[in-house]
Short mmCIF file of C-alpha atoms and ligand atoms in Angstrom, two decimals:
data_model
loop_
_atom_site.label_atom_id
_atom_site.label_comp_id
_atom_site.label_asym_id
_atom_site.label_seq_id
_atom_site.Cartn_x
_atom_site.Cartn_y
_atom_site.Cartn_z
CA UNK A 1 -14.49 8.17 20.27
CA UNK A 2 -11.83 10.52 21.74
CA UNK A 3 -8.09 10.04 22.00
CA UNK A 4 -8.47 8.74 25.85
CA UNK A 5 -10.69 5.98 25.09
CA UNK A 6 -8.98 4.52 21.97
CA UNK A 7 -5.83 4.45 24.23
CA UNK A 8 -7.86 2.22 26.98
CA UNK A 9 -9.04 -0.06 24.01
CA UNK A 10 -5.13 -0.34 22.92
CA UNK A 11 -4.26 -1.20 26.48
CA UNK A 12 -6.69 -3.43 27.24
CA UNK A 13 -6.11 -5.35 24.40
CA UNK A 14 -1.99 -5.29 25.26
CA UNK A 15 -1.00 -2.88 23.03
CA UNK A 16 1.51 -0.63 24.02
CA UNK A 17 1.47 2.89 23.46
CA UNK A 18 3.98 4.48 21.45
CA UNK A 19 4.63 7.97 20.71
CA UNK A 20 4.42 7.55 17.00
CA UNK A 21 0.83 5.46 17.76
CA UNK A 22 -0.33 8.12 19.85
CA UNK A 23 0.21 11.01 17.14
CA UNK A 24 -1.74 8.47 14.49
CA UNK A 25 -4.64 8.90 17.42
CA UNK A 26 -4.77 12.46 17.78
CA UNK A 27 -5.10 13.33 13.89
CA UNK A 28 -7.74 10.71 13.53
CA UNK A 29 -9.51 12.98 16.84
CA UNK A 30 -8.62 15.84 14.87
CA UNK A 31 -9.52 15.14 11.20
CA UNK A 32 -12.99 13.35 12.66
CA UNK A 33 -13.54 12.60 8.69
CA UNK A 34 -12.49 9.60 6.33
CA UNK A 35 -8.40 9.83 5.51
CA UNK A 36 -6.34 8.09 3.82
CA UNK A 37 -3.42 6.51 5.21
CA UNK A 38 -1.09 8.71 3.56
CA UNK A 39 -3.32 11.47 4.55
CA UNK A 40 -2.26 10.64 8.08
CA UNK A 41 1.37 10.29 7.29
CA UNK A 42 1.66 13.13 5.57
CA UNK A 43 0.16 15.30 8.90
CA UNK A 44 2.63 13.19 11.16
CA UNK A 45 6.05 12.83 9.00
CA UNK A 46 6.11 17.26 9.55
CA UNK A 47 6.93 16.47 13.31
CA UNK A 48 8.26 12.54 12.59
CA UNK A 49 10.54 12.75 9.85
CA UNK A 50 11.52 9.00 10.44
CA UNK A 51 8.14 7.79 10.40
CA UNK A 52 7.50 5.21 7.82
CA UNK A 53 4.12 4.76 5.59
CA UNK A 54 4.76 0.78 6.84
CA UNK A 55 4.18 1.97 10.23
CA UNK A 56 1.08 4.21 9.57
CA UNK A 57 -0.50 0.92 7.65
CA UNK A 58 0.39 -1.76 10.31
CA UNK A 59 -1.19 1.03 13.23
CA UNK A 60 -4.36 1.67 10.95
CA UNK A 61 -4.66 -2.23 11.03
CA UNK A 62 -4.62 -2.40 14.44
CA UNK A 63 -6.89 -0.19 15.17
CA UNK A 64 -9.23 -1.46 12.50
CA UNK A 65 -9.11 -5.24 14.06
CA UNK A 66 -9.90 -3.47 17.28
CA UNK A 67 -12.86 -1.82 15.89
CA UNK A 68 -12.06 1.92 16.40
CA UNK A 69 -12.19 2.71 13.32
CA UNK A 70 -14.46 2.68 10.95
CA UNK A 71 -13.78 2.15 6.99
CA UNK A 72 -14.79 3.60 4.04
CA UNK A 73 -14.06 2.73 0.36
CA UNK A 74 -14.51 5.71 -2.16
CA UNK A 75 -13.47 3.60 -5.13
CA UNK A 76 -10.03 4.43 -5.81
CA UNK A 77 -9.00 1.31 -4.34
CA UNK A 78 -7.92 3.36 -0.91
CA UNK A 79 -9.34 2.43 2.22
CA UNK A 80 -10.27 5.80 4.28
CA UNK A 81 -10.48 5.70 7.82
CA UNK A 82 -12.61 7.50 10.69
CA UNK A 83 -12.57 6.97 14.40
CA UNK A 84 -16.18 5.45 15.20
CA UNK A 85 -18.68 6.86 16.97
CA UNK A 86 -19.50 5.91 20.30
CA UNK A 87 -22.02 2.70 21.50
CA UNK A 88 -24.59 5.05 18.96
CA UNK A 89 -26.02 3.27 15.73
CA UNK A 90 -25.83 5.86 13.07
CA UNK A 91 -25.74 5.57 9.52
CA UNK A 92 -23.94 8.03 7.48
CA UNK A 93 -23.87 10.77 3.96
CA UNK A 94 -20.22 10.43 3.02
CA UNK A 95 -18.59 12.99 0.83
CA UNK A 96 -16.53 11.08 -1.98
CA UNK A 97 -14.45 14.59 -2.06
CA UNK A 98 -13.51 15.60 1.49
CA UNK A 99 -14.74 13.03 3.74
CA UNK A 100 -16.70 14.36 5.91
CA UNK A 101 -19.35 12.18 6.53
CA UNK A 102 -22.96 13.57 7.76
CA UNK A 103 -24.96 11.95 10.43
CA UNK A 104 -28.33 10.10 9.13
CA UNK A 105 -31.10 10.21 11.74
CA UNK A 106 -32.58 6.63 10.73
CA UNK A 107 -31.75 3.17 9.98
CA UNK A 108 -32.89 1.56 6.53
CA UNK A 109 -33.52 -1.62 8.07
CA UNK A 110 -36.65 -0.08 10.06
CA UNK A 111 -38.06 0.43 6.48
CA UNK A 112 -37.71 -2.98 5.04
CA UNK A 113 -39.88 -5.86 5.93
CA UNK A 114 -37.84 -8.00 8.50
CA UNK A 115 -39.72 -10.75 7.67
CA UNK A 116 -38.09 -11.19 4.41
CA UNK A 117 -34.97 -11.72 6.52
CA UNK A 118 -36.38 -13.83 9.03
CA UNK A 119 -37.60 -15.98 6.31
CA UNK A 120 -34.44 -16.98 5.71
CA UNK A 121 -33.73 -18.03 9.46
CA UNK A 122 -31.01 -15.67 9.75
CA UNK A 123 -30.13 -13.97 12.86
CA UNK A 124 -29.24 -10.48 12.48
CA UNK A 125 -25.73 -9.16 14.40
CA UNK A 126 -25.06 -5.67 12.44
CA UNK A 127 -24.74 -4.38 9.22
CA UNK A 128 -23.11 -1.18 7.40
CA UNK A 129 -25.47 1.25 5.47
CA UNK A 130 -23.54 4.25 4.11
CA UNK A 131 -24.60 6.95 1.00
CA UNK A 132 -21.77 8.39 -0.76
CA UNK A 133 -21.97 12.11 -2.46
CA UNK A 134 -20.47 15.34 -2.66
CA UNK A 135 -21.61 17.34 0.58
CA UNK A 136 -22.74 21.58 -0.31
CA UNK A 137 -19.21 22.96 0.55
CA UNK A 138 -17.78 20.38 -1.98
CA UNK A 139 -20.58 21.22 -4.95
CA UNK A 140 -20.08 24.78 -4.19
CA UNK A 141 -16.57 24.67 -5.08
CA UNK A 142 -16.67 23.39 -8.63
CA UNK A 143 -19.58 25.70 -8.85
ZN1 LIG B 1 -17.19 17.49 0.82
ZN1 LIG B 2 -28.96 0.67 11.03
#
C-alpha cells in the first residue's frame, strides 16, 4: 500500500488527517519492514519534538483496526508493524533481526488436505501463515 491509498482508507472511514498522522504514514512507506512503535517515534520526534509515544500507539491502532497494517510479534512482547500489501495473498520469511520480511510464492493451505477442515464444517475466511528467521544480510553480520 502507498501513502495515497492509506490516506483514502483514513478518510473514508472519517478520519481526519493530521500532520503528525501523515508523517507516521510516510515512514511506514519508507521503512516497508516490521517496526516497532518506538521505531517510528524515534524517526518522527527528529522533525516533531512534541510528538508523544501516546500518539504514535493510538495512530498504529488505528490503522491496525483499519487493516493497513499488518502485525508481527517477534517475541519480545512488541508488536511490529508493516503497511500490507495490496488485494495480493502472500505469505511471508520474516527476519526476527531487521524486519524485513521476504515474499513466499505459495500458500501452505494448498498443501494440506482441505478436507480435514471441511470435516469440521468450518467455513474458511483467511488466515495468517508467517516463518520467522534471520534473513543472509543479518547471518552475515554476526558472521
Ligand atoms: Zn535481517
Ligand atoms: Zn495463504
Amino acid at each position: 500500500m502507498d501513502a495515497r491509498e492509506v490516506i483514502n482508507r483514513l478518510k473514508e472511514h472519517g478520519y481526519k488527517i493530521t500532520p503528525q498522522r501523515q508523517e507516521i504514514i510516510n515512514v511506514l512507506v519508507q521503512e516497508n519492514r516490521h517496526i516497532t512503535v518506538e521505531d517510528i517515534h524515534s524517526k518522527i520526534s527528529r522533525r516533531y519534538a512534541n510528538l508523544s509515544m501516546d500518539t504514535v500507539y493510538r495512530n498504529v491502532g488505528v490503522l491496525e483496526r483499519l487493516n493497513v497494517l499488518s502485525r508481527a510479534d517477534f517475541g519480545d512482547g512488541k508488536g511490529r508493524y508493516k503497511l500490507v500489501d495490496r488485494e495480493r495473498h502472500r505469505h511471508h520469511l520474516i527476519c526476527l533481526k531487521c524486519g524485513c520480511s521476504l515474499e513466499m510464492d505459495f500458500c501452505p493451505l494448498d498443501h494440506i488436505d482441505r478436507r480435514e477442515i471441511s470435516d469440521k464444517n468450518f467455513h474458511i475466511i483467511r488466515h495468517n501463515f508467517e516463518i520467522y528467521g534471520y534473513c543472509a544480510a543479518c547471518r552475515g553480520r554476526e558472521g
